[in-house]
Coordinates of N, CA and C in Angstrom, one line a residue:
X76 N -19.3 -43.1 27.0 CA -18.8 -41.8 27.5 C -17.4 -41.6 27.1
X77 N -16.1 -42.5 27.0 CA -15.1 -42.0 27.0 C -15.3 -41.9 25.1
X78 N -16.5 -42.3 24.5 CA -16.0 -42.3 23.1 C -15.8 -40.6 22.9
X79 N -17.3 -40.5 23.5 CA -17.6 -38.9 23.2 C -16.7 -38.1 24.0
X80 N -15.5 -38.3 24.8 CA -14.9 -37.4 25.3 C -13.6 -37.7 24.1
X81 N -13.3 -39.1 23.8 CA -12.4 -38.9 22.7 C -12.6 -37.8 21.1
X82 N -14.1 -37.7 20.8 CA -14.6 -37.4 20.0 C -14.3 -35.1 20.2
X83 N -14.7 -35.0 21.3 CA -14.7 -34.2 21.7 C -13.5 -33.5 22.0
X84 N -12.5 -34.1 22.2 CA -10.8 -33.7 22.5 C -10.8 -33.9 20.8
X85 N -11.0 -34.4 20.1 CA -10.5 -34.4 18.2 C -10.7 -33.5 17.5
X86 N -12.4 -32.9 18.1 CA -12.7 -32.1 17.3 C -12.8 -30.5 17.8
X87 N -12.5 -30.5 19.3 CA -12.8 -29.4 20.2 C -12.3 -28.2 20.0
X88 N -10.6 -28.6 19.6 CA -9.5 -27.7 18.6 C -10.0 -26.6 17.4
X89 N -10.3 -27.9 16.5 CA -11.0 -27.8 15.4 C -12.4 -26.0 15.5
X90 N -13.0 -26.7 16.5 CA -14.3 -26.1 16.3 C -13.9 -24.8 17.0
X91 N -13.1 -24.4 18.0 CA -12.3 -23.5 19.0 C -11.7 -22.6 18.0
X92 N -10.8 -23.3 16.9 CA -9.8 -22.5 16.2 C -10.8 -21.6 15.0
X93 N -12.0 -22.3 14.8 CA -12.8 -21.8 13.3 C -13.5 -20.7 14.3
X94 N -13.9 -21.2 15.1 CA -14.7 -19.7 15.9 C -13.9 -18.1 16.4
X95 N -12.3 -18.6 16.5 CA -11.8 -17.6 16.8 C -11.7 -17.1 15.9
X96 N -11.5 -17.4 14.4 CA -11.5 -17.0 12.8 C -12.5 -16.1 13.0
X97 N -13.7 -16.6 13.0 CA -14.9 -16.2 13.0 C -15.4 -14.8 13.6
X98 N -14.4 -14.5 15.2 CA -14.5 -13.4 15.8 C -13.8 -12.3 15.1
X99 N -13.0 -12.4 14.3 CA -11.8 -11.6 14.2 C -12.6 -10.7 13.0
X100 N -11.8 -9.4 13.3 CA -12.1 -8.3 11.9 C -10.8 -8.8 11.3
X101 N -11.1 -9.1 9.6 CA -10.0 -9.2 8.7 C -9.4 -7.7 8.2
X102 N -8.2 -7.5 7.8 CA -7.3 -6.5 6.6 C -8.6 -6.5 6.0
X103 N -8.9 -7.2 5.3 CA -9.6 -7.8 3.6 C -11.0 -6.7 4.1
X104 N -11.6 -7.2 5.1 CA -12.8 -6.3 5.2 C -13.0 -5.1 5.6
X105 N -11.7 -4.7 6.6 CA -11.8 -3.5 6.6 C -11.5 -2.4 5.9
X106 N -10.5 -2.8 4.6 CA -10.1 -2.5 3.6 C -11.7 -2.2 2.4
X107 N -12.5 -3.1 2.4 CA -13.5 -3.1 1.9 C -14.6 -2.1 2.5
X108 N -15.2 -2.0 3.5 CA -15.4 -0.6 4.3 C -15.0 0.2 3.9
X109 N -13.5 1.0 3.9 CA -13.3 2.2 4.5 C -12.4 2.6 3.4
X110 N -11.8 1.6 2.4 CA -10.9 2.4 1.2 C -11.2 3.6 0.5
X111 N -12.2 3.2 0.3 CA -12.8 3.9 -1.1 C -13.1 5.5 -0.5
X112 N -13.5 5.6 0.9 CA -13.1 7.3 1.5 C -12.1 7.6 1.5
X113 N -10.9 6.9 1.8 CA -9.7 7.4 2.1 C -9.1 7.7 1.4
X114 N -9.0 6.6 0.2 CA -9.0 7.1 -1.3 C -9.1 8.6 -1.8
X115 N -10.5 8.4 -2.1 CA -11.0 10.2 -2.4 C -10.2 10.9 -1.7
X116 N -10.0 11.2 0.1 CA -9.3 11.9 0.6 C -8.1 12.4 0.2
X117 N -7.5 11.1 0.8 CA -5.6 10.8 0.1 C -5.7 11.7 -1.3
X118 N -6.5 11.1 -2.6 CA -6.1 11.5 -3.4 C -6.3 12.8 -3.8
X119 N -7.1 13.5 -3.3 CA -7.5 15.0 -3.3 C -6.1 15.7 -2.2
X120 N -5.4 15.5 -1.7 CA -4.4 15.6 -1.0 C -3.7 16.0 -2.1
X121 N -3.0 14.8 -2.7 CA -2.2 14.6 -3.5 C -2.0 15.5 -4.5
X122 N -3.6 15.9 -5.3 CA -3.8 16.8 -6.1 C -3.6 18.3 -5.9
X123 N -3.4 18.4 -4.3 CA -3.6 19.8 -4.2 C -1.8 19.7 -3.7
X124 N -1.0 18.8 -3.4 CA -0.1 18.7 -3.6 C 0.4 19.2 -1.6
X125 N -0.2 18.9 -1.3 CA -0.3 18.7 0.6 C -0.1 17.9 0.9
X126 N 1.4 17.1 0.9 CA 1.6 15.9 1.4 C 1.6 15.9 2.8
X127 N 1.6 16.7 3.5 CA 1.2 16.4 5.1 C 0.3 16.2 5.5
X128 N -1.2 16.5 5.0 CA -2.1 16.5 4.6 C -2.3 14.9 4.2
X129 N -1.5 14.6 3.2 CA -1.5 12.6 3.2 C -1.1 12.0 3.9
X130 N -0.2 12.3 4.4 CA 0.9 11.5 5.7 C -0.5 10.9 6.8
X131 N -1.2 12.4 7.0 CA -1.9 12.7 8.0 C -3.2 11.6 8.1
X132 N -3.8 11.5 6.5 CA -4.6 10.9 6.3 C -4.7 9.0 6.3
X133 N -3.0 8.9 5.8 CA -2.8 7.4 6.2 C -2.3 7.4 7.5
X134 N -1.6 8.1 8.3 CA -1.5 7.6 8.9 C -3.0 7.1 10.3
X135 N -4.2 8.5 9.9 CA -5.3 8.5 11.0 C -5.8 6.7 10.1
X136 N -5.5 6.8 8.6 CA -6.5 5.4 8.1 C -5.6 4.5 8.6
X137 N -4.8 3.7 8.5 CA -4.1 2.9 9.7 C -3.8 2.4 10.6
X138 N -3.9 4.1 11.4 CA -4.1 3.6 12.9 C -5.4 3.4 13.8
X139 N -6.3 3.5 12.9 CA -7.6 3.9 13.6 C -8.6 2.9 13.1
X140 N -8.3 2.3 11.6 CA -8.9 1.7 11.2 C -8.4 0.0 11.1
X141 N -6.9 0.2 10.4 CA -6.6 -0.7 9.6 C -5.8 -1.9 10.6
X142 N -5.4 -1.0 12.1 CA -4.3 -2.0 13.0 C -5.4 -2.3 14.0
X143 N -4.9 -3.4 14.4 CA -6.2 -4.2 15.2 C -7.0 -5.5 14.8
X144 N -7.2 -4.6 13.3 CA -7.7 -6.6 12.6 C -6.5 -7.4 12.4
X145 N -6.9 -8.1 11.6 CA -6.4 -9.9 11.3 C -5.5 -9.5 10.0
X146 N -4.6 -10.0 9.5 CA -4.4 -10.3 8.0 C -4.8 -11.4 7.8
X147 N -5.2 -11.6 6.5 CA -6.0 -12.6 5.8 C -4.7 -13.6 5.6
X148 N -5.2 -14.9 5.5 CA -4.3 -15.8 4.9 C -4.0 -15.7 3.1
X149 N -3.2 -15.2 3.0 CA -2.9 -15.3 1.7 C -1.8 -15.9 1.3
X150 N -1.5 -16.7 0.0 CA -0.5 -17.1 -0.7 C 0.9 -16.1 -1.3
X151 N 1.2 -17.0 -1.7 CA 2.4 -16.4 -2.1 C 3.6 -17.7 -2.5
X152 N 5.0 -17.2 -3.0 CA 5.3 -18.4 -3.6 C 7.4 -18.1 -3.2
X153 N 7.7 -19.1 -2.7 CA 9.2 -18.4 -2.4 C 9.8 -18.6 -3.3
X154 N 11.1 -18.6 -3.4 CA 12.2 -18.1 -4.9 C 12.3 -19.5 -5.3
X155 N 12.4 -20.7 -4.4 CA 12.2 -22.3 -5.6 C 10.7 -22.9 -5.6
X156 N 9.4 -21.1 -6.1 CA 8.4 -21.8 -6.7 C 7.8 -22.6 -6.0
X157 N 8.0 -22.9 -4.7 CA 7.0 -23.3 -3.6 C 5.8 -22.3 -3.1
X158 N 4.7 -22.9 -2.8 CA 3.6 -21.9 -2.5 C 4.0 -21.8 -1.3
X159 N 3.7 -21.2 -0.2 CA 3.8 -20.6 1.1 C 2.2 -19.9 1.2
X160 N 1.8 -20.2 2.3 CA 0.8 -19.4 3.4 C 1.3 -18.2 3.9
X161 N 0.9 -17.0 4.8 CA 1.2 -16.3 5.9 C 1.0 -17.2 7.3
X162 N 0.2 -18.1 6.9 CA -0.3 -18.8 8.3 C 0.8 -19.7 8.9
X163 N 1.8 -20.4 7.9 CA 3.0 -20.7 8.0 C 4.2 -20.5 8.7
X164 N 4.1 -19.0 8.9 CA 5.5 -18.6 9.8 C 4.1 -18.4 11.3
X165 N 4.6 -19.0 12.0 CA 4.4 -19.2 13.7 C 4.9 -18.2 14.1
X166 N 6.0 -17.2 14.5 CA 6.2 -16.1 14.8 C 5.8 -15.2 14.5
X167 N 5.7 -13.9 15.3 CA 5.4 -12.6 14.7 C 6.4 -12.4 13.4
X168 N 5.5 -11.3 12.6 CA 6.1 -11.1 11.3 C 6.3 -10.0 11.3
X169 N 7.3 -9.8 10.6 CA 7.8 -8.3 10.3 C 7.8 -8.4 8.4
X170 N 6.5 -7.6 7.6 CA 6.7 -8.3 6.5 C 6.4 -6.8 5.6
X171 N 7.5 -6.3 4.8 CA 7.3 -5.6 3.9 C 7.5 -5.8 2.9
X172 N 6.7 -4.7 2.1 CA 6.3 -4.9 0.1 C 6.8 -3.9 -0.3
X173 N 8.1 -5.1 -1.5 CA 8.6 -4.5 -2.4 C 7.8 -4.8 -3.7
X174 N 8.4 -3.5 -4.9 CA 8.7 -4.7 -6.5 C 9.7 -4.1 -7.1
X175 N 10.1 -4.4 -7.8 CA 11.6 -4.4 -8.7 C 11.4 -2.7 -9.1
X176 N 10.5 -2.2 -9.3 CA 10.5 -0.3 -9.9 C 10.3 -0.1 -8.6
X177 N 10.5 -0.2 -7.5 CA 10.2 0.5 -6.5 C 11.4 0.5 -5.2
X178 N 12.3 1.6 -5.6 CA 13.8 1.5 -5.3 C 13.7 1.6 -3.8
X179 N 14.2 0.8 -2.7 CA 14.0 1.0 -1.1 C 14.9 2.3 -1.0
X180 N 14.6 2.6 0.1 CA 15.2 3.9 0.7 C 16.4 3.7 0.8
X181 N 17.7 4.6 0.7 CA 18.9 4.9 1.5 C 18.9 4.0 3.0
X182 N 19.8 3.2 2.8 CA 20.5 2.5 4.2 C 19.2 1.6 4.9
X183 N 18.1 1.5 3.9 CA 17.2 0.3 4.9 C 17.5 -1.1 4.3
X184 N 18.2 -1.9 3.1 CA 18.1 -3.0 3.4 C 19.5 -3.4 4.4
X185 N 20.5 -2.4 4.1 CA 21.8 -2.9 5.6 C 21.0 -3.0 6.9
X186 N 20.0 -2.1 7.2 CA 19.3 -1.8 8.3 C 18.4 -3.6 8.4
X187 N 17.8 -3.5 7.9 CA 16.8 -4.8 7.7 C 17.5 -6.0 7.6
X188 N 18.9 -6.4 7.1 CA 19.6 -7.5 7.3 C 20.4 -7.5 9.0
X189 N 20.8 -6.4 9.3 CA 21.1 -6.2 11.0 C 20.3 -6.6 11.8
X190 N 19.1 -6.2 11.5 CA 17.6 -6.2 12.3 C 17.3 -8.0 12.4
X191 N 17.2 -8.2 11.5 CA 16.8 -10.2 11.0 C 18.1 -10.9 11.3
X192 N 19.5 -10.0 11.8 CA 20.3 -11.1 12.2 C 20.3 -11.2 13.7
X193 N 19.8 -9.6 14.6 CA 19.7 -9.7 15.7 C 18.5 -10.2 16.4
X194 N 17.1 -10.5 15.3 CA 15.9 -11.1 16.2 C 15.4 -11.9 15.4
X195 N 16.1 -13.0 14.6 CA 15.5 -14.0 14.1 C 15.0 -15.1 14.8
X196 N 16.1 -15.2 15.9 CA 14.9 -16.0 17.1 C 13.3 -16.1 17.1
X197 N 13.6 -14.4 17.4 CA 12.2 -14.3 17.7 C 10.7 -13.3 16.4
X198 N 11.4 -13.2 15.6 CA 10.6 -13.0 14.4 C 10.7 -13.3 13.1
X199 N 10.3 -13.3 12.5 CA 10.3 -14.1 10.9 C 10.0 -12.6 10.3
X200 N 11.1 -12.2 9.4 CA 11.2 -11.1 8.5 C 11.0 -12.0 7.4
X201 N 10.4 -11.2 6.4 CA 9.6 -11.7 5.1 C 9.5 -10.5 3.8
X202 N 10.4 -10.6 2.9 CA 10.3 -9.4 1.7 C 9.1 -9.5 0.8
X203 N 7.9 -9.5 0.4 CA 7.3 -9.9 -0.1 C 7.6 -9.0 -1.5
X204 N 7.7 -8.8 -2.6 CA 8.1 -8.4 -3.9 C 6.5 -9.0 -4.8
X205 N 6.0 -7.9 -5.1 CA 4.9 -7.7 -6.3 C 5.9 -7.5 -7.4
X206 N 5.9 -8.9 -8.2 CA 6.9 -9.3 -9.2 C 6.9 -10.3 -9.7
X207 N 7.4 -11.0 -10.7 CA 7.9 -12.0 -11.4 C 8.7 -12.5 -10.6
X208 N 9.1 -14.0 -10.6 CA 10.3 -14.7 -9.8 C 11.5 -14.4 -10.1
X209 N 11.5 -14.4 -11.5 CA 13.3 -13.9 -12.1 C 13.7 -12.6 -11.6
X210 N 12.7 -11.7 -11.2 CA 13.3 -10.0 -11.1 C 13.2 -10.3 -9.3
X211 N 12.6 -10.7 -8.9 CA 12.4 -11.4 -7.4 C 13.8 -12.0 -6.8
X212 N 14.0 -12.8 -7.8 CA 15.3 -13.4 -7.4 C 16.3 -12.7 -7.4
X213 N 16.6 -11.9 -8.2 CA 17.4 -10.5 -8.4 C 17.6 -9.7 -7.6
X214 N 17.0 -8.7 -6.9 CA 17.0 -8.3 -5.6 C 17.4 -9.2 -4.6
X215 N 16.4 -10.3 -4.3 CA 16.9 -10.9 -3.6 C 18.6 -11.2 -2.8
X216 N 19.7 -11.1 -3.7 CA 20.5 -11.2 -3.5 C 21.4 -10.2 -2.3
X217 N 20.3 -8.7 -2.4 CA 20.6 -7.9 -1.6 C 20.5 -8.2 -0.2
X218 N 19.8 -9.2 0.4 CA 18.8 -9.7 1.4 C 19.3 -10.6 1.9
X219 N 19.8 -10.5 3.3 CA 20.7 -11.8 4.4 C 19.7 -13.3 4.2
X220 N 20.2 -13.6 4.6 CA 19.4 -15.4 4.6 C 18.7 -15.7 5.8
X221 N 18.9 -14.5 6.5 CA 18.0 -14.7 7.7 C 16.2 -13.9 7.1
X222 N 16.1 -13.3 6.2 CA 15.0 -12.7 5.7 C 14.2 -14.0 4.3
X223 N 13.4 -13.7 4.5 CA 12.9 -14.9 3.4 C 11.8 -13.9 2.6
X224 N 12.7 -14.2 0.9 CA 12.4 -13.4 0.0 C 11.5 -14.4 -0.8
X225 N 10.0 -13.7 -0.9 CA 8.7 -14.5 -1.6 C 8.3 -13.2 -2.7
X226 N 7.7 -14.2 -3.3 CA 7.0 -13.0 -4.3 C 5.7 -13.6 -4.9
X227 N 4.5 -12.7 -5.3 CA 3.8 -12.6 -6.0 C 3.5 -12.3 -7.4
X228 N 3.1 -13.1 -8.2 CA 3.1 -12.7 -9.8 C 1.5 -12.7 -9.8
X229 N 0.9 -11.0 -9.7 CA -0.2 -10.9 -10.0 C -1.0 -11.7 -11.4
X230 N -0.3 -12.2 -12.2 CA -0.7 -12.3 -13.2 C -1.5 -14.0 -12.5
X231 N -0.7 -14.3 -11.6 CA -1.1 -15.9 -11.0 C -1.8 -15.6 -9.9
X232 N -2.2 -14.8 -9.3 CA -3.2 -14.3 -8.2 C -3.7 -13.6 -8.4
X233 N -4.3 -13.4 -9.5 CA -5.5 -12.0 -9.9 C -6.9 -11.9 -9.0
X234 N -7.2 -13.2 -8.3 CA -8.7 -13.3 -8.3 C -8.8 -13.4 -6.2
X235 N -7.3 -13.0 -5.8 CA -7.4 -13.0 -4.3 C -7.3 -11.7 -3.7
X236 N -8.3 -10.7 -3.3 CA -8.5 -9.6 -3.3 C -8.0 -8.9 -2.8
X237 N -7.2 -9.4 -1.1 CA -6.3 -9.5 -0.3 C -5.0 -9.2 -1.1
X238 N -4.7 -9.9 -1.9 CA -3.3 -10.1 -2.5 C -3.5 -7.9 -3.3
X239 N -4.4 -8.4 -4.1 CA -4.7 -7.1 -5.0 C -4.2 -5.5 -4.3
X240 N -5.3 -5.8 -3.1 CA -5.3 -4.7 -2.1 C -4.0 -4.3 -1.2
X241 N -3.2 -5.3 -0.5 CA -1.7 -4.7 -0.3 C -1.2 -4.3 -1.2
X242 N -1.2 -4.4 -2.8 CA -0.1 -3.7 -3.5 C -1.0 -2.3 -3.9
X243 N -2.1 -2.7 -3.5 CA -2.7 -1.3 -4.6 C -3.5 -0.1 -3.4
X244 N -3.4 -0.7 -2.8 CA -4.4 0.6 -1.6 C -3.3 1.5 -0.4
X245 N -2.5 0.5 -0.6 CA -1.4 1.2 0.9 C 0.4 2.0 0.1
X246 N 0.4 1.4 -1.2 CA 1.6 2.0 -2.1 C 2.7 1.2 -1.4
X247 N 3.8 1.2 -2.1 CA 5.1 0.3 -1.6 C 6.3 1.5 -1.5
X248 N 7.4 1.4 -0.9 CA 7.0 0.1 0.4 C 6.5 0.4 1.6
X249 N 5.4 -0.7 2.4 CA 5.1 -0.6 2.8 C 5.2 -1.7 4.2
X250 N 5.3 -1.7 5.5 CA 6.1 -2.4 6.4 C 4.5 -2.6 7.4
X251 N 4.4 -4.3 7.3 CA 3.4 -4.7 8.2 C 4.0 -5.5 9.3
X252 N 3.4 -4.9 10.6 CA 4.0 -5.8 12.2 C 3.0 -6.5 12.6
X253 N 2.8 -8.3 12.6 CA 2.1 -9.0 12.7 C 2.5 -9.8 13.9
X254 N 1.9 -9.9 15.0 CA 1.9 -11.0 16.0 C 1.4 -12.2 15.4
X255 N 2.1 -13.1 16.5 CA 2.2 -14.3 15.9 C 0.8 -15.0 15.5
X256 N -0.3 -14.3 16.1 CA -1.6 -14.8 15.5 C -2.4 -13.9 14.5
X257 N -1.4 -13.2 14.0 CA -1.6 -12.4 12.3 C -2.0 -10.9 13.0
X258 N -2.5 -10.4 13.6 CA -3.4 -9.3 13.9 C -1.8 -8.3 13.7
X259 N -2.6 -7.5 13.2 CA -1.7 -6.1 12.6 C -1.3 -4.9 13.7
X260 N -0.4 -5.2 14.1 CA 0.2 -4.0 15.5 C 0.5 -3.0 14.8
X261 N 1.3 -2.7 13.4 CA 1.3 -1.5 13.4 C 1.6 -1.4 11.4
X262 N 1.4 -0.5 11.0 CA 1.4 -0.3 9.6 C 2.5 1.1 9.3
X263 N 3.3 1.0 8.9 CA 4.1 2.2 8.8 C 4.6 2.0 7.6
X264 N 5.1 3.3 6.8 CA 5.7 3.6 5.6 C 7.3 3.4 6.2
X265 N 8.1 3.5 5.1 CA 9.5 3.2 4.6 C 9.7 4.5 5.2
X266 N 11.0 4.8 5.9 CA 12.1 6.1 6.3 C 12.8 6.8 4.9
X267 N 12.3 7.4 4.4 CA 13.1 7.7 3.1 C 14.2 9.1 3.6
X268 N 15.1 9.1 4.1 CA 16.5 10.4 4.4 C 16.5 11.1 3.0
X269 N 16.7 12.0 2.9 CA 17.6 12.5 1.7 C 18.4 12.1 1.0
X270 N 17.8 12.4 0.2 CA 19.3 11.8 -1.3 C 20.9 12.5 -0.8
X271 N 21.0 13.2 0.3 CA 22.3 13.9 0.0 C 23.2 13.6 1.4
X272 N 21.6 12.6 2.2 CA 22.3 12.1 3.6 C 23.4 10.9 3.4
X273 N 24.4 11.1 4.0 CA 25.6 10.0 4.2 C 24.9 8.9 4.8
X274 N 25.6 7.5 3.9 CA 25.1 6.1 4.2 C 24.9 5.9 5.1
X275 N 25.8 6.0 6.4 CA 25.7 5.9 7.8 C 24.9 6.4 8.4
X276 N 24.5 7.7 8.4 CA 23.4 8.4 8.8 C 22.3 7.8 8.0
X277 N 21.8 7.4 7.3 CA 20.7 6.8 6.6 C 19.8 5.8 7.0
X278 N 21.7 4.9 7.5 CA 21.2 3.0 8.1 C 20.9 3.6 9.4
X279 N 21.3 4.8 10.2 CA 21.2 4.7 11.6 C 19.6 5.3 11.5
X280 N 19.1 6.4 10.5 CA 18.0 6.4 10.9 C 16.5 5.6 10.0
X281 N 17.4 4.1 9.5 CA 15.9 3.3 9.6 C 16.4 2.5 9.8
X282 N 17.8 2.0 11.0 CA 17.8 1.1 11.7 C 17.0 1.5 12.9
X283 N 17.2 2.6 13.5 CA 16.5 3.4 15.1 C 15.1 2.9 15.0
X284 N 14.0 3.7 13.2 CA 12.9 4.0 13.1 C 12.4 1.8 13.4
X285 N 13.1 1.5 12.5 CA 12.5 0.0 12.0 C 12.6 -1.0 13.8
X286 N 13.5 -0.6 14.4 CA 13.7 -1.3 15.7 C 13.0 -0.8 16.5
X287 N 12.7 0.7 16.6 CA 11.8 1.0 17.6 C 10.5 0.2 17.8
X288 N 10.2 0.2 16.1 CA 8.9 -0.2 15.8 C 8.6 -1.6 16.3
X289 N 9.8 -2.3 16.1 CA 9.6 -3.9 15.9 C 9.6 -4.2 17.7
X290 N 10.5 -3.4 18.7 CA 10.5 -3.2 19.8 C 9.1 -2.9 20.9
X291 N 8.7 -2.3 19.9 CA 6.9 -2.0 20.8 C 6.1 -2.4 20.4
X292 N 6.1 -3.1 19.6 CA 5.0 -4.1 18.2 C 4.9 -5.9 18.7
X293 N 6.3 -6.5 18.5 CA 6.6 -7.4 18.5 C 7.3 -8.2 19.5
X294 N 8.0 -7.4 20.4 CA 9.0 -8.2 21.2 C 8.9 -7.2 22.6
X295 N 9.3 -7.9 23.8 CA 8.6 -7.1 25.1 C 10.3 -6.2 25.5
X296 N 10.6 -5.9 24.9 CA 12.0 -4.9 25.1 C 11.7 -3.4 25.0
X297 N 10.6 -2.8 24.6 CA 10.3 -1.5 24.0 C 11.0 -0.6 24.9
X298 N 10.8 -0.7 26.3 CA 11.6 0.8 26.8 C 13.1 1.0 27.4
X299 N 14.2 -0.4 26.7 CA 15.0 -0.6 27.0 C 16.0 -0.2 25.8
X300 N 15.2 -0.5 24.4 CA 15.4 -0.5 23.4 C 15.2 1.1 22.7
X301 N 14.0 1.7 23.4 CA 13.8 2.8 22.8 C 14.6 4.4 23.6
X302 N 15.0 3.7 24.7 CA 15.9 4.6 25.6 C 17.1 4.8 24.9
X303 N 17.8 3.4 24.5 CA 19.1 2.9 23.7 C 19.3 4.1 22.3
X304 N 18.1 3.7 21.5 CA 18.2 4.3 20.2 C 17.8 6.0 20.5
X305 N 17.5 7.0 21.7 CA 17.5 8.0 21.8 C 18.8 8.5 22.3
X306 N 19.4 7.9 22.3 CA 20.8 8.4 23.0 C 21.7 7.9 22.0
X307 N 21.3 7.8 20.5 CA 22.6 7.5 19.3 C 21.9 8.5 18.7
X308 N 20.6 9.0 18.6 CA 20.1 10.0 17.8 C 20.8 11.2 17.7

């Protein structure tokens, strides 16, 4: 009797943790379902040149579809060529996709090193860069040490479809809010201001936008936080 209760406490985890796997809707699948409409949509948008009309369309695919599942465990590799998991960082994630042609907005990386110096406690910020290491590294420099800059060299992940699908279905950049057991709270696009908005006005509004988010996503502060940032607006 106590073998099989030893046996049973060894493996009980084990068998508990694969079944919860098991319950869960993935990114990966639901991405597989539902792209290829949205697609058409979005891009018939685009063509008739109705960006509201797209806004409209990612954001109903998103929120209706895309937040709620799981992110898949995927790889990835940090700047000294170490592989890394997602499954890796324990905390909720705050994890957006760059690549070196795809210039961030006005005032969001000052915004995003403020953000990861005031809640690194409690979340793990992550730049992910669809890129080479050397142009990865490069950027990088812009990016506090409290954010951890990884990158992807499709040419070395071609065949993980997960990997494929963040860079190529949702466009960059693009900002994923993951609790600490991966499931996706919220999917939002980059704050882009105007080219003619002053720096400060820029950082304040995708410091507001980016905290709000991380505030009602990630961390139980949301209406102390979101009172705060309505009264700098």
């Amino acid at each position: 009797m106590k073998k099989l209760l030893l046996v049973l406490l060894f493996i009980g985890p084990t068998v508990f943790s694969q079944q919860n796997l098991q319950d869960r809707t993935f990114f990966s699948q639901v991405l597989f379902e539902h792209l290829s409409d949205y697609n058409k949509k979005a891009d018939l948008a685009y063509r008739m040149n109705d960006y509201k009309k797209a806004k409209m369309l990612f954001e109903d695919f998103t929120n209706n579809q895309l937040e709620g599942s799981y992110m898949d465990n995927f790889k990835f590799s940090n700047l000294k060529k170490k592989q890394v998991e997602l499954y890796d960082y324990e905390k909720p994630v705050f994890l957006i996709t760059y690549s070196s042609w795809c210039i961030p907005s006005k005032g969001e990386i000052p915004a995003l090193n403020d953000l990861a110096a005031q809640y690194k406690d409690q979340i793990d910020f992550v730049v992910l860069f669809w890129d080479t290491r050397d142009k990865a590294k490069e950027m990088a420099r812009q990016f506090s040490s409290n954010i951890s800059v990884v990158y992807v060299d499709e040419r070395e992940n071609n065949g993980a479809y997960v990997v494929k699908q963040l860079k190529h279905s949702l466009g960059l950049p693009t900002c994923f809010l993951l609790s600490d057991d991966k499931k996706i709270m919220e999917i939002r696009r980059s704050v882009f201001p105007a080219l003619q908005t002053e720096p400060e006005k820029a950082y304040r509004e995708n410091f507001i936008a980016l905290e709000t988010s991380i505030s009602k996503n990630l961390i139980n502060e949301y209406e102390e936080v979101y009172a705060e940032n309505i009264s700098l607006e």
